[in-house]
């Protein structure tokens, strides 16, 4: 196989071609302490993460992913990060950010960043599920409410950021997907500014492949 | 490497390569009056004649361009706008939702300049209904542009019927035949289109060379590139003589080999389709079951994603392509597959095999094994 012009780092390739910690038995047989899911097949990505917990540490993590090479690679990478050195504490694992996964992977192409976002979200969902299963609901911290940008249609800054991570780069597409600024329209200048900010942050280089 | 991506591009035919190498020292400018120039002009004339013979048209009706995209741009932009002198009153174009980006993005650009565009839908097999073409016609319709055969799914449009409707209504008709040429017979005496685009590198010729056919007596188009009087003032710039000699030879070879090659290719494609269906469960074929290019097979492998399939097949030494969003950096999966009404999940799962003259039976046997292994592996780790 040719090694030239791969978009992906060696680390992503390694985890894509030889994914680590895939769930190989049935869910019943594995009997996880917590299960979390993120993404949607409609969008082309779906991740499910299964964790086992002992003494507040995630000592085992298994996963299954529908998605592209970076979605598969980043879930595999995440599984190693969480279970290294006999496992992260639940608190440490809750703090994993997309950038941590991207760093471990040695970078991702700009249009693939959202794949790593799914992994940390699925992991947090699994931890919350574990807390619920083990009657520790008090530990489930409510994630900080994001600032509302469009008051008419209730669109937050976080949602704009997520849309950018999904690949939205222009206001028309953002509006089509979120309906932002379609009622009174007052927030449009601010929404455009926020969109611009995140596009600059995540899409410094554009990738185009035409036939 | 087993190359099953011939709709993206094709390897040079060995005879074309030979012809180009033999020609390379002929540096003359075909517009020059002296012997060195005249000699190259002669090579160019021969190439043009060979193409005309194959298409059953007049050599003067052919304009060399830098490729299919340029040919499409020339016709579409030329039909409605170009310059102040043209004073075109007609401002409406009819096309379809599954056209190539060089058509769709050109149309989008014209929409910004107050040109109205009707994008006709397709049925579940990718066919435009000719009745829809008839219904979409307005007094101000300047052009109908419908692709002859689709690059992703291979569906072949009812071009003769659509052309007749255009002719009857006296509306210029263009077809992007980049994928059709060399795979199905195209006869310009039988099919009365006014303009047709084709490309060299899809028919075992070089890249960077294409042809625009413009029927004699039809409205002249403003050139995209203005300047000298090359190509009857339709396309300025010293000609890509190496490319022209190459594409001319590619057509010569098509005249000799196409019939047999296509039979072989179709046999291999059908074998691949049967092999995949017999060995892998839960798959569906996209495109028209019969009205389809003989070399294309577009398949959705449910529950797994196209880019993953592509990259793992690449590892196995099989080159294919995908309409999955994840490989193109866009949000949505292929506009062609989604236009068929296929679910987004299935569109994300689609890959395209496109065969060519170099493929062998052994290639297909190996591909079936590689695809089976790849699909089974990816399904074993899929969350669906």
XYZ file of C-alpha atoms in Angstrom:
595
model
C 0.000 0.000 0.000
C 1.184 3.471 -0.803
C 2.228 5.575 2.157
C 2.085 8.840 0.298
C -0.205 11.757 1.004
C -2.184 10.336 3.854
C -4.388 12.883 5.569
C -4.012 11.071 8.836
C -1.151 10.821 11.327
C 0.660 7.521 11.946
C -1.191 7.250 15.262
C -4.626 7.537 13.628
C -3.656 4.962 11.026
C -2.395 2.563 13.677
C -5.626 2.828 15.671
C -7.801 2.638 12.561
C -6.140 -0.439 11.126
C -5.677 -2.163 14.503
C -8.324 -0.767 16.788
C -7.747 -1.474 20.486
C -10.373 -2.464 23.075
C -13.241 -3.169 20.682
C -16.167 -4.922 22.391
C -15.930 -8.425 20.989
C -18.493 -10.225 23.117
C -22.192 -9.460 23.421
C -23.333 -6.562 25.601
C -24.979 -9.028 28.001
C -21.810 -11.021 28.366
C -19.631 -7.953 28.941
C -22.102 -6.583 31.476
C -20.774 -3.020 31.655
C -21.196 -0.806 34.700
C -21.969 2.148 32.465
C -22.868 2.620 28.796
C -22.840 5.877 26.837
C -23.606 6.776 23.235
C -23.121 9.769 20.998
C -23.650 10.708 17.363
C -26.209 9.557 14.840
C -26.065 7.209 11.876
C -27.805 9.899 9.825
C -24.733 12.102 10.251
C -22.355 9.234 9.554
C -20.985 8.695 13.072
C -22.236 6.701 16.042
C -20.107 5.720 19.051
C -20.978 3.556 22.018
C -18.701 3.254 25.033
C -18.892 0.583 27.764
C -17.030 1.067 31.056
C -16.246 -1.078 34.077
C -15.550 0.700 37.330
C -13.840 -0.370 40.543
C -12.664 1.831 43.439
C -13.704 4.930 41.492
C -11.436 3.958 38.570
C -12.322 2.931 35.026
C -10.329 -0.294 34.883
C -11.777 -1.441 31.591
C -13.328 0.301 28.600
C -14.749 -1.277 25.473
C -16.377 0.428 22.497
C -18.117 0.111 19.151
C -18.129 2.760 16.442
C -19.871 3.364 13.148
C -17.953 6.012 11.268
C -14.958 7.093 9.285
C -11.306 6.335 9.968
C -10.854 9.199 12.405
C -14.039 8.324 14.315
C -12.778 4.749 14.735
C -9.204 5.869 15.432
C -10.190 8.449 18.017
C -12.455 6.053 19.966
C -9.638 3.516 20.016
C -7.165 6.175 21.195
C -9.574 7.319 23.896
C -9.946 3.748 25.132
C -6.193 3.528 25.686
C -5.968 6.929 27.346
C -8.689 6.043 29.865
C -7.436 2.577 30.765
C -3.679 3.328 30.902
C -1.954 2.870 34.302
C -4.808 0.760 35.699
C -7.384 3.332 34.708
C -8.326 6.938 35.183
C -10.496 8.038 38.057
C -14.037 8.915 37.076
C -13.323 12.580 37.814
C -10.258 12.587 35.554
C -12.179 10.868 32.782
C -15.008 13.408 33.022
C -12.455 16.126 32.298
C -11.186 14.688 28.989
C -11.580 17.274 26.231
C -11.581 16.736 22.453
C -8.244 18.529 22.273
C -6.687 15.906 24.605
C -7.681 13.131 22.190
C -6.532 15.115 19.154
C -3.167 15.757 20.803
C -2.653 12.069 21.576
C -3.514 11.238 17.976
C -0.907 13.652 16.677
C -3.517 15.899 15.087
C -6.577 15.415 12.872
C -7.515 17.004 9.558
C -9.667 20.097 10.208
C -12.827 18.555 8.790
C -12.475 15.539 11.083
C -12.307 17.317 14.413
C -15.929 16.582 15.256
C -15.133 12.847 15.335
C -13.049 13.304 18.472
C -15.773 15.429 20.054
C -18.095 12.450 19.889
C -15.686 10.259 21.840
C -15.415 12.424 24.944
C -19.176 13.007 24.942
C -19.897 9.276 24.735
C -17.458 8.688 27.598
C -19.151 11.296 29.820
C -22.515 9.719 28.978
C -21.146 6.329 30.061
C -19.879 7.745 33.355
C -23.217 9.428 34.074
C -24.943 6.171 33.250
C -22.661 4.426 35.764
C -23.528 7.017 38.449
C -27.205 6.438 37.818
C -26.830 2.660 37.853
C -24.936 2.814 41.150
C -27.229 5.328 42.865
C -24.701 8.147 42.919
C -26.842 10.624 41.033
C -25.568 13.438 43.234
C -22.255 13.136 41.395
C -23.819 13.962 38.073
C -22.806 17.562 37.607
C -24.998 19.634 35.416
C -22.886 20.906 32.593
C -22.476 24.646 32.615
C -25.343 26.272 30.744
C -24.114 27.844 27.550
C -25.035 31.436 26.784
C -28.113 31.850 24.614
C -27.371 33.814 21.441
C -30.722 33.625 19.659
C -33.434 34.202 22.253
C -36.326 33.709 19.853
C -35.278 30.206 18.812
C -33.163 29.350 21.839
C -29.838 28.696 20.099
C -26.775 28.768 22.367
C -23.146 29.614 21.675
C -22.276 25.973 22.353
C -24.661 24.859 19.635
C -22.969 27.183 17.137
C -19.610 25.721 18.140
C -20.929 22.172 17.657
C -22.282 23.053 14.221
C -18.839 24.348 13.233
C -17.287 21.137 14.465
C -19.761 19.266 12.316
C -18.406 21.210 9.351
C -20.630 24.289 9.043
C -18.604 27.216 7.751
C -21.085 29.746 6.428
C -24.001 31.587 7.979
C -26.619 30.340 5.508
C -25.903 26.713 6.370
C -25.876 27.516 10.088
C -29.241 29.194 9.702
C -30.657 26.306 7.714
C -29.627 23.846 10.410
C -30.395 25.799 13.578
C -32.992 28.362 12.393
C -30.863 30.957 14.194
C -31.942 34.586 13.640
C -34.977 33.619 11.584
C -37.536 35.274 13.882
C -36.682 38.832 14.948
C -33.193 38.671 13.437
C -31.712 40.893 16.127
C -28.934 38.418 16.991
C -27.638 37.953 13.436
C -24.535 40.187 13.677
C -23.471 38.495 16.924
C -24.226 35.024 15.553
C -22.079 35.763 12.508
C -19.242 36.922 14.760
C -19.401 33.771 16.883
C -19.540 31.566 13.792
C -16.524 33.376 12.388
C -14.605 32.917 15.626
C -15.060 29.147 15.704
C -14.474 28.702 11.974
C -11.152 30.506 12.373
C -10.328 28.348 15.379
C -11.087 24.974 13.812
C -10.709 25.438 10.084
C -7.422 27.172 9.526
C -6.983 25.096 6.428
C -9.724 23.957 4.155
C -9.726 20.562 2.512
C -11.197 20.143 -0.890
C -11.293 16.948 -2.918
C -13.089 16.987 -6.219
C -13.124 14.431 -8.909
C -2.858 -2.373 -6.790
C -6.245 -3.304 -8.277
C -7.628 -0.135 -9.832
C -11.428 0.068 -9.733
C -11.781 3.837 -9.913
C -11.904 4.370 -13.675
C -14.729 6.930 -13.435
C -12.334 9.178 -11.517
C -9.659 8.772 -14.134
C -8.110 6.094 -16.342
C -4.549 4.993 -16.978
C -3.126 6.011 -20.349
C -3.687 3.455 -23.095
C -0.210 2.108 -24.017
C -0.799 3.165 -27.634
C -1.693 6.681 -26.486
C 1.452 6.844 -24.399
C 3.512 5.694 -27.366
C 1.906 8.274 -29.650
C 2.550 11.083 -27.168
C 6.178 10.103 -26.681
C 6.720 9.988 -30.442
C 5.163 13.426 -30.802
C 6.949 15.206 -27.940
C 9.704 16.771 -30.033
C 7.197 18.556 -32.272
C 7.329 21.879 -30.496
C 5.804 24.001 -33.284
C 2.898 26.367 -32.750
C 0.032 25.142 -34.951
C -0.844 28.753 -35.795
C 2.582 29.368 -37.350
C 2.790 29.484 -41.136
C 6.161 27.762 -41.439
C 6.827 24.081 -41.787
C 7.487 23.459 -38.100
C 4.099 24.939 -37.231
C 2.267 23.373 -40.163
C 3.450 19.942 -39.149
C 1.863 20.254 -35.718
C -1.300 21.661 -37.277
C -1.438 18.490 -39.358
C -1.206 16.274 -36.246
C -3.985 18.325 -34.697
C -6.206 17.995 -37.753
C -5.763 14.229 -37.771
C -6.721 14.036 -34.110
C -9.811 16.156 -34.707
C -10.823 13.983 -37.649
C -10.440 10.813 -35.614
C -12.689 12.178 -32.896
C -15.253 13.405 -35.446
C -15.311 10.008 -37.105
C -15.961 8.286 -33.799
C -18.750 10.679 -32.801
C -20.178 10.833 -36.349
C -19.925 14.607 -36.654
C -17.880 17.189 -38.610
C -14.334 18.022 -37.466
C -15.195 21.767 -37.482
C -17.853 21.044 -34.884
C -15.229 20.137 -32.280
C -13.507 22.630 -29.992
C -10.576 21.532 -27.864
C -10.779 22.679 -24.242
C -8.774 22.018 -21.109
C -11.229 19.313 -20.081
C -14.856 18.403 -19.431
C -15.306 21.091 -16.796
C -14.227 23.831 -19.187
C -16.506 22.491 -21.903
C -19.455 22.519 -19.474
C -18.616 26.032 -18.291
C -18.344 27.336 -21.851
C -21.791 26.127 -22.860
C -23.625 27.042 -19.682
C -22.130 30.492 -19.190
C -22.248 31.166 -22.912
C -25.943 30.340 -23.097
C -27.066 33.140 -20.812
C -24.467 35.718 -20.144
C -20.969 36.284 -21.445
C -20.718 39.904 -22.597
C -22.655 43.118 -23.205
C -22.637 42.505 -26.976
C -24.474 39.227 -26.714
C -27.540 40.844 -25.231
C -29.137 37.535 -24.314
C -32.761 37.891 -23.333
C -33.320 34.320 -22.217
C -32.501 33.814 -18.580
C -33.664 30.370 -17.572
C -31.808 27.045 -17.580
C -33.158 23.538 -17.042
C -30.873 20.954 -15.470
C -31.033 18.107 -12.955
C -30.089 17.602 -9.309
C -27.524 14.891 -10.061
C -25.233 16.802 -12.408
C -21.461 16.975 -11.983
C -20.138 19.831 -9.785
C -18.783 21.575 -12.889
C -22.406 22.000 -13.979
C -24.079 22.502 -10.585
C -21.587 25.036 -9.264
C -21.600 26.936 -12.550
C -25.382 27.118 -12.363
C -25.223 28.264 -8.739
C -22.866 31.000 -9.809
C -25.298 32.111 -12.531
C -28.168 32.141 -10.035
C -26.286 34.911 -8.240
C -26.496 36.836 -11.518
C -30.281 36.564 -11.745
C -30.417 33.492 -13.947
C -33.280 31.192 -13.001
C -32.422 27.507 -12.819
C -34.828 24.567 -12.638
C -33.127 21.518 -11.100
C -35.215 18.543 -12.151
C -35.536 15.696 -9.648
C -34.682 12.070 -10.434
C -36.535 8.882 -9.569
C -35.169 6.185 -7.236
C -32.977 4.868 -10.032
C -31.554 8.256 -10.937
C -33.634 8.923 -14.062
C -34.910 12.343 -15.086
C -38.474 12.109 -16.357
C -38.646 13.666 -19.870
C -42.175 14.851 -19.049
C -40.638 17.024 -16.318
C -38.325 18.561 -18.903
C -41.305 19.449 -21.079
C -43.158 20.965 -18.121
C -40.193 23.065 -17.025
C -39.836 24.843 -20.372
C -40.603 28.568 -20.351
C -40.502 31.310 -22.986
C -37.198 32.531 -21.554
C -35.498 29.095 -21.334
C -32.001 29.516 -22.752
C -30.623 26.009 -22.314
C -31.394 22.476 -21.238
C -28.360 20.704 -19.802
C -28.688 17.093 -18.662
C -25.804 14.691 -18.136
C -25.760 11.680 -20.454
C -24.646 9.198 -17.776
C -23.967 9.777 -14.109
C -20.453 9.387 -12.729
C -21.441 7.965 -9.330
C -24.265 5.544 -10.117
C -23.893 5.155 -13.889
C -27.551 5.804 -14.685
C -28.027 6.613 -18.385
C -30.639 9.295 -19.099
C -33.263 9.064 -21.847
C -31.193 11.531 -23.854
C -32.883 10.921 -27.191
C -36.298 11.703 -25.754
C -35.063 14.749 -23.856
C -33.244 15.981 -26.956
C -36.395 15.629 -29.035
C -38.345 17.733 -26.548
C -35.653 20.422 -26.687
C -35.551 20.334 -30.502
C -39.350 20.522 -30.776
C -39.372 23.577 -28.530
C -36.404 25.120 -30.296
C -34.319 25.277 -27.111
C -30.568 24.651 -27.188
C -29.680 21.314 -25.571
C -26.366 20.333 -24.015
C -25.285 17.040 -22.522
C -22.307 16.342 -20.312
C -21.170 13.057 -21.870
C -17.870 12.803 -19.980
C -18.811 9.429 -18.470
C -20.810 8.104 -21.411
C -18.164 8.370 -24.119
C -16.219 5.161 -24.549
C -18.709 3.135 -22.502
C -21.884 3.363 -24.574
C -22.295 4.223 -28.280
C -22.816 7.945 -28.900
C -23.798 8.936 -32.448
C -24.251 12.654 -33.056
C -26.129 12.111 -36.301
C -28.713 10.023 -34.486
C -28.905 12.165 -31.367
C -29.579 15.776 -32.227
C -27.993 17.542 -29.236
C -26.601 21.010 -29.914
C -23.672 20.801 -27.510
C -21.814 17.909 -25.893
C -18.850 17.810 -23.475
C -16.252 15.085 -23.174
C -12.919 14.560 -21.497
C -9.672 12.842 -22.470
C -8.617 11.292 -19.200
C -11.797 9.227 -18.744
C -11.102 7.347 -21.981
C -7.447 6.358 -21.441
C -6.192 9.670 -22.822
C -4.222 12.389 -21.046
C -5.526 14.818 -18.419
C -6.026 18.495 -19.200
C -7.695 17.961 -22.554
C -11.388 17.859 -23.395
C -13.708 18.538 -26.280
C -16.794 20.646 -26.718
C -19.028 19.655 -29.630
C -21.070 22.516 -31.068
C -23.443 21.604 -33.872
C -22.934 23.602 -37.061
C -25.327 26.480 -37.424
C -26.107 26.605 -33.725
C -25.680 29.770 -31.722
C -22.074 30.752 -31.323
C -20.908 30.984 -27.742
C -18.762 33.675 -26.241
C -15.426 32.068 -25.444
C -14.562 31.616 -21.762
C -10.991 32.496 -22.622
C -10.678 35.306 -25.136
C -7.572 36.116 -27.083
C -6.237 34.678 -30.323
C -8.217 32.975 -33.062
C -7.491 29.389 -32.121
C -10.371 26.912 -32.315
C -12.435 29.205 -34.575
C -12.123 31.918 -31.956
C -14.041 29.719 -29.543
C -11.093 29.024 -27.249
C -8.066 31.263 -27.227
C -4.600 30.181 -26.187
C -1.971 28.115 -27.965
C -3.398 24.633 -28.174
C -2.454 21.788 -25.823
C -0.943 19.960 -28.774
C 0.381 17.024 -26.739
C -3.020 16.547 -25.150
C -4.764 16.832 -28.511
C -2.524 14.191 -30.100
C -3.187 11.999 -27.047
C -6.963 12.337 -27.071
C -7.017 11.767 -30.834
C -5.198 8.476 -30.373
C -7.489 7.561 -27.459
C -10.446 7.861 -29.847
C -8.628 5.787 -32.467
C -8.237 3.050 -29.901
C -11.890 3.324 -28.860
C -12.889 2.808 -32.497
C -10.821 -0.372 -32.573
C -11.440 -1.831 -29.134
C -14.492 -0.354 -27.491
C -17.012 -2.984 -28.483
C -14.946 -5.923 -27.178
C -13.587 -4.067 -24.158
C -17.058 -3.030 -23.029
C -18.316 -6.605 -23.292
C -15.461 -7.816 -21.119
C -15.877 -4.981 -18.633
C -19.608 -5.605 -18.319
C -18.989 -9.290 -17.729
C -16.503 -8.451 -14.952
C -18.842 -5.862 -13.416
C -21.700 -8.379 -13.348
C -19.385 -10.959 -11.810
C -18.378 -8.471 -9.114
C -22.002 -7.624 -8.392
C -22.998 -11.280 -8.124
C -19.935 -12.074 -6.019
C -20.663 -9.318 -3.526
C -24.357 -10.199 -3.287
C -23.606 -13.887 -2.767
C -20.936 -13.326 -0.134
C -22.094 -10.307 1.837
C -25.472 -9.820 3.479
C -27.441 -6.602 3.870
C -26.206 -4.712 0.828
C -28.067 -2.726 -1.799
C -27.101 -1.575 -5.271
C -27.682 2.091 -6.150
C -28.640 3.220 -9.649
C -30.790 1.905 -12.480
C -30.838 -1.904 -12.797
C -30.651 -1.808 -16.631
C -30.070 1.736 -17.915
C -26.623 1.839 -16.432
C -23.046 2.231 -17.637
C -21.501 -1.217 -18.104
C -18.523 -0.457 -15.852
C -20.150 0.994 -12.728
C -21.303 -0.663 -9.529
C -22.418 1.544 -6.650
C -23.209 -0.380 -3.472
C -24.365 0.516 0.030
C -22.904 -1.769 2.693
C -25.321 -1.087 5.508
C -24.081 -0.265 9.032
C -20.572 0.810 8.021
C -19.189 4.033 6.662
C -17.758 4.628 3.182
C -14.435 6.257 4.023
C -13.553 3.430 6.387
C -14.276 0.921 3.639
C -12.208 2.919 1.149
C -9.159 3.140 3.407
C -9.213 -0.500 4.456
C -9.616 -1.594 0.834
C -6.675 0.667 -0.008
C -4.706 -1.346 2.557
C -5.788 -4.516 0.753
C -4.551 -2.999 -2.520
C -7.972 -2.199 -3.994
C -8.678 1.364 -5.156
C -12.325 2.496 -5.137
C -14.181 5.707 -4.317
C -16.982 6.744 -2.021
C -19.818 9.236 -1.924
C -19.509 9.415 1.835
C -19.401 12.886 3.370
C -16.517 11.882 5.592
C -14.073 11.603 2.726
C -14.951 14.852 1.028
C -15.015 17.174 4.004
C -18.582 18.261 3.395
C -21.532 17.870 5.721
C -23.801 15.750 3.631
C -23.180 12.521 1.789
C -23.177 12.469 -2.022
C -25.839 14.691 -3.612
C -26.398 11.956 -6.191
C -27.103 9.107 -3.770
C -29.309 11.294 -1.561
C -31.256 12.465 -4.644
C -32.333 8.834 -5.157
C -34.258 9.015 -1.893
C -31.820 6.613 -0.224
C -31.623 7.158 3.570
C -28.663 9.234 4.791
C -27.360 6.133 6.621
C -27.261 4.177 3.379
C -25.754 7.103 1.519
C -22.926 7.236 4.071
C -22.399 3.524 3.464
C -22.028 3.710 -0.299
C -18.950 3.019 -2.354
C -18.368 3.002 -6.097
C -16.497 0.433 -8.124
C -15.741 1.610 -11.673
C -13.993 -0.862 -13.920
C -11.731 -0.277 -16.877
C -9.969 -2.000 -19.748
C -7.056 -3.197 -17.613
C -9.119 -5.171 -15.096
C -8.947 -8.952 -15.098
C -11.002 -11.806 -13.729
C -8.369 -12.298 -11.041
C -8.788 -8.642 -9.960
C -12.473 -9.271 -9.400
C -11.907 -12.501 -7.438
C -9.412 -10.743 -5.172
C -11.677 -7.730 -4.771
C -14.621 -9.849 -3.650
C -12.454 -11.449 -0.946
C -11.018 -8.087 0.179
C -14.442 -6.437 0.335
C -15.925 -9.359 2.262
C -13.122 -9.221 4.828
C -13.344 -5.433 5.121
C -17.105 -5.336 5.512
C -17.111 -8.145 8.070
C -14.410 -6.432 10.117
C -16.035 -2.998 10.086
C -19.432 -4.490 10.921
C -17.868 -6.320 13.873
C -16.792 -2.994 15.398
C -19.832 -0.940 14.304
C -22.176 0.573 16.888
C -25.196 -0.024 14.664
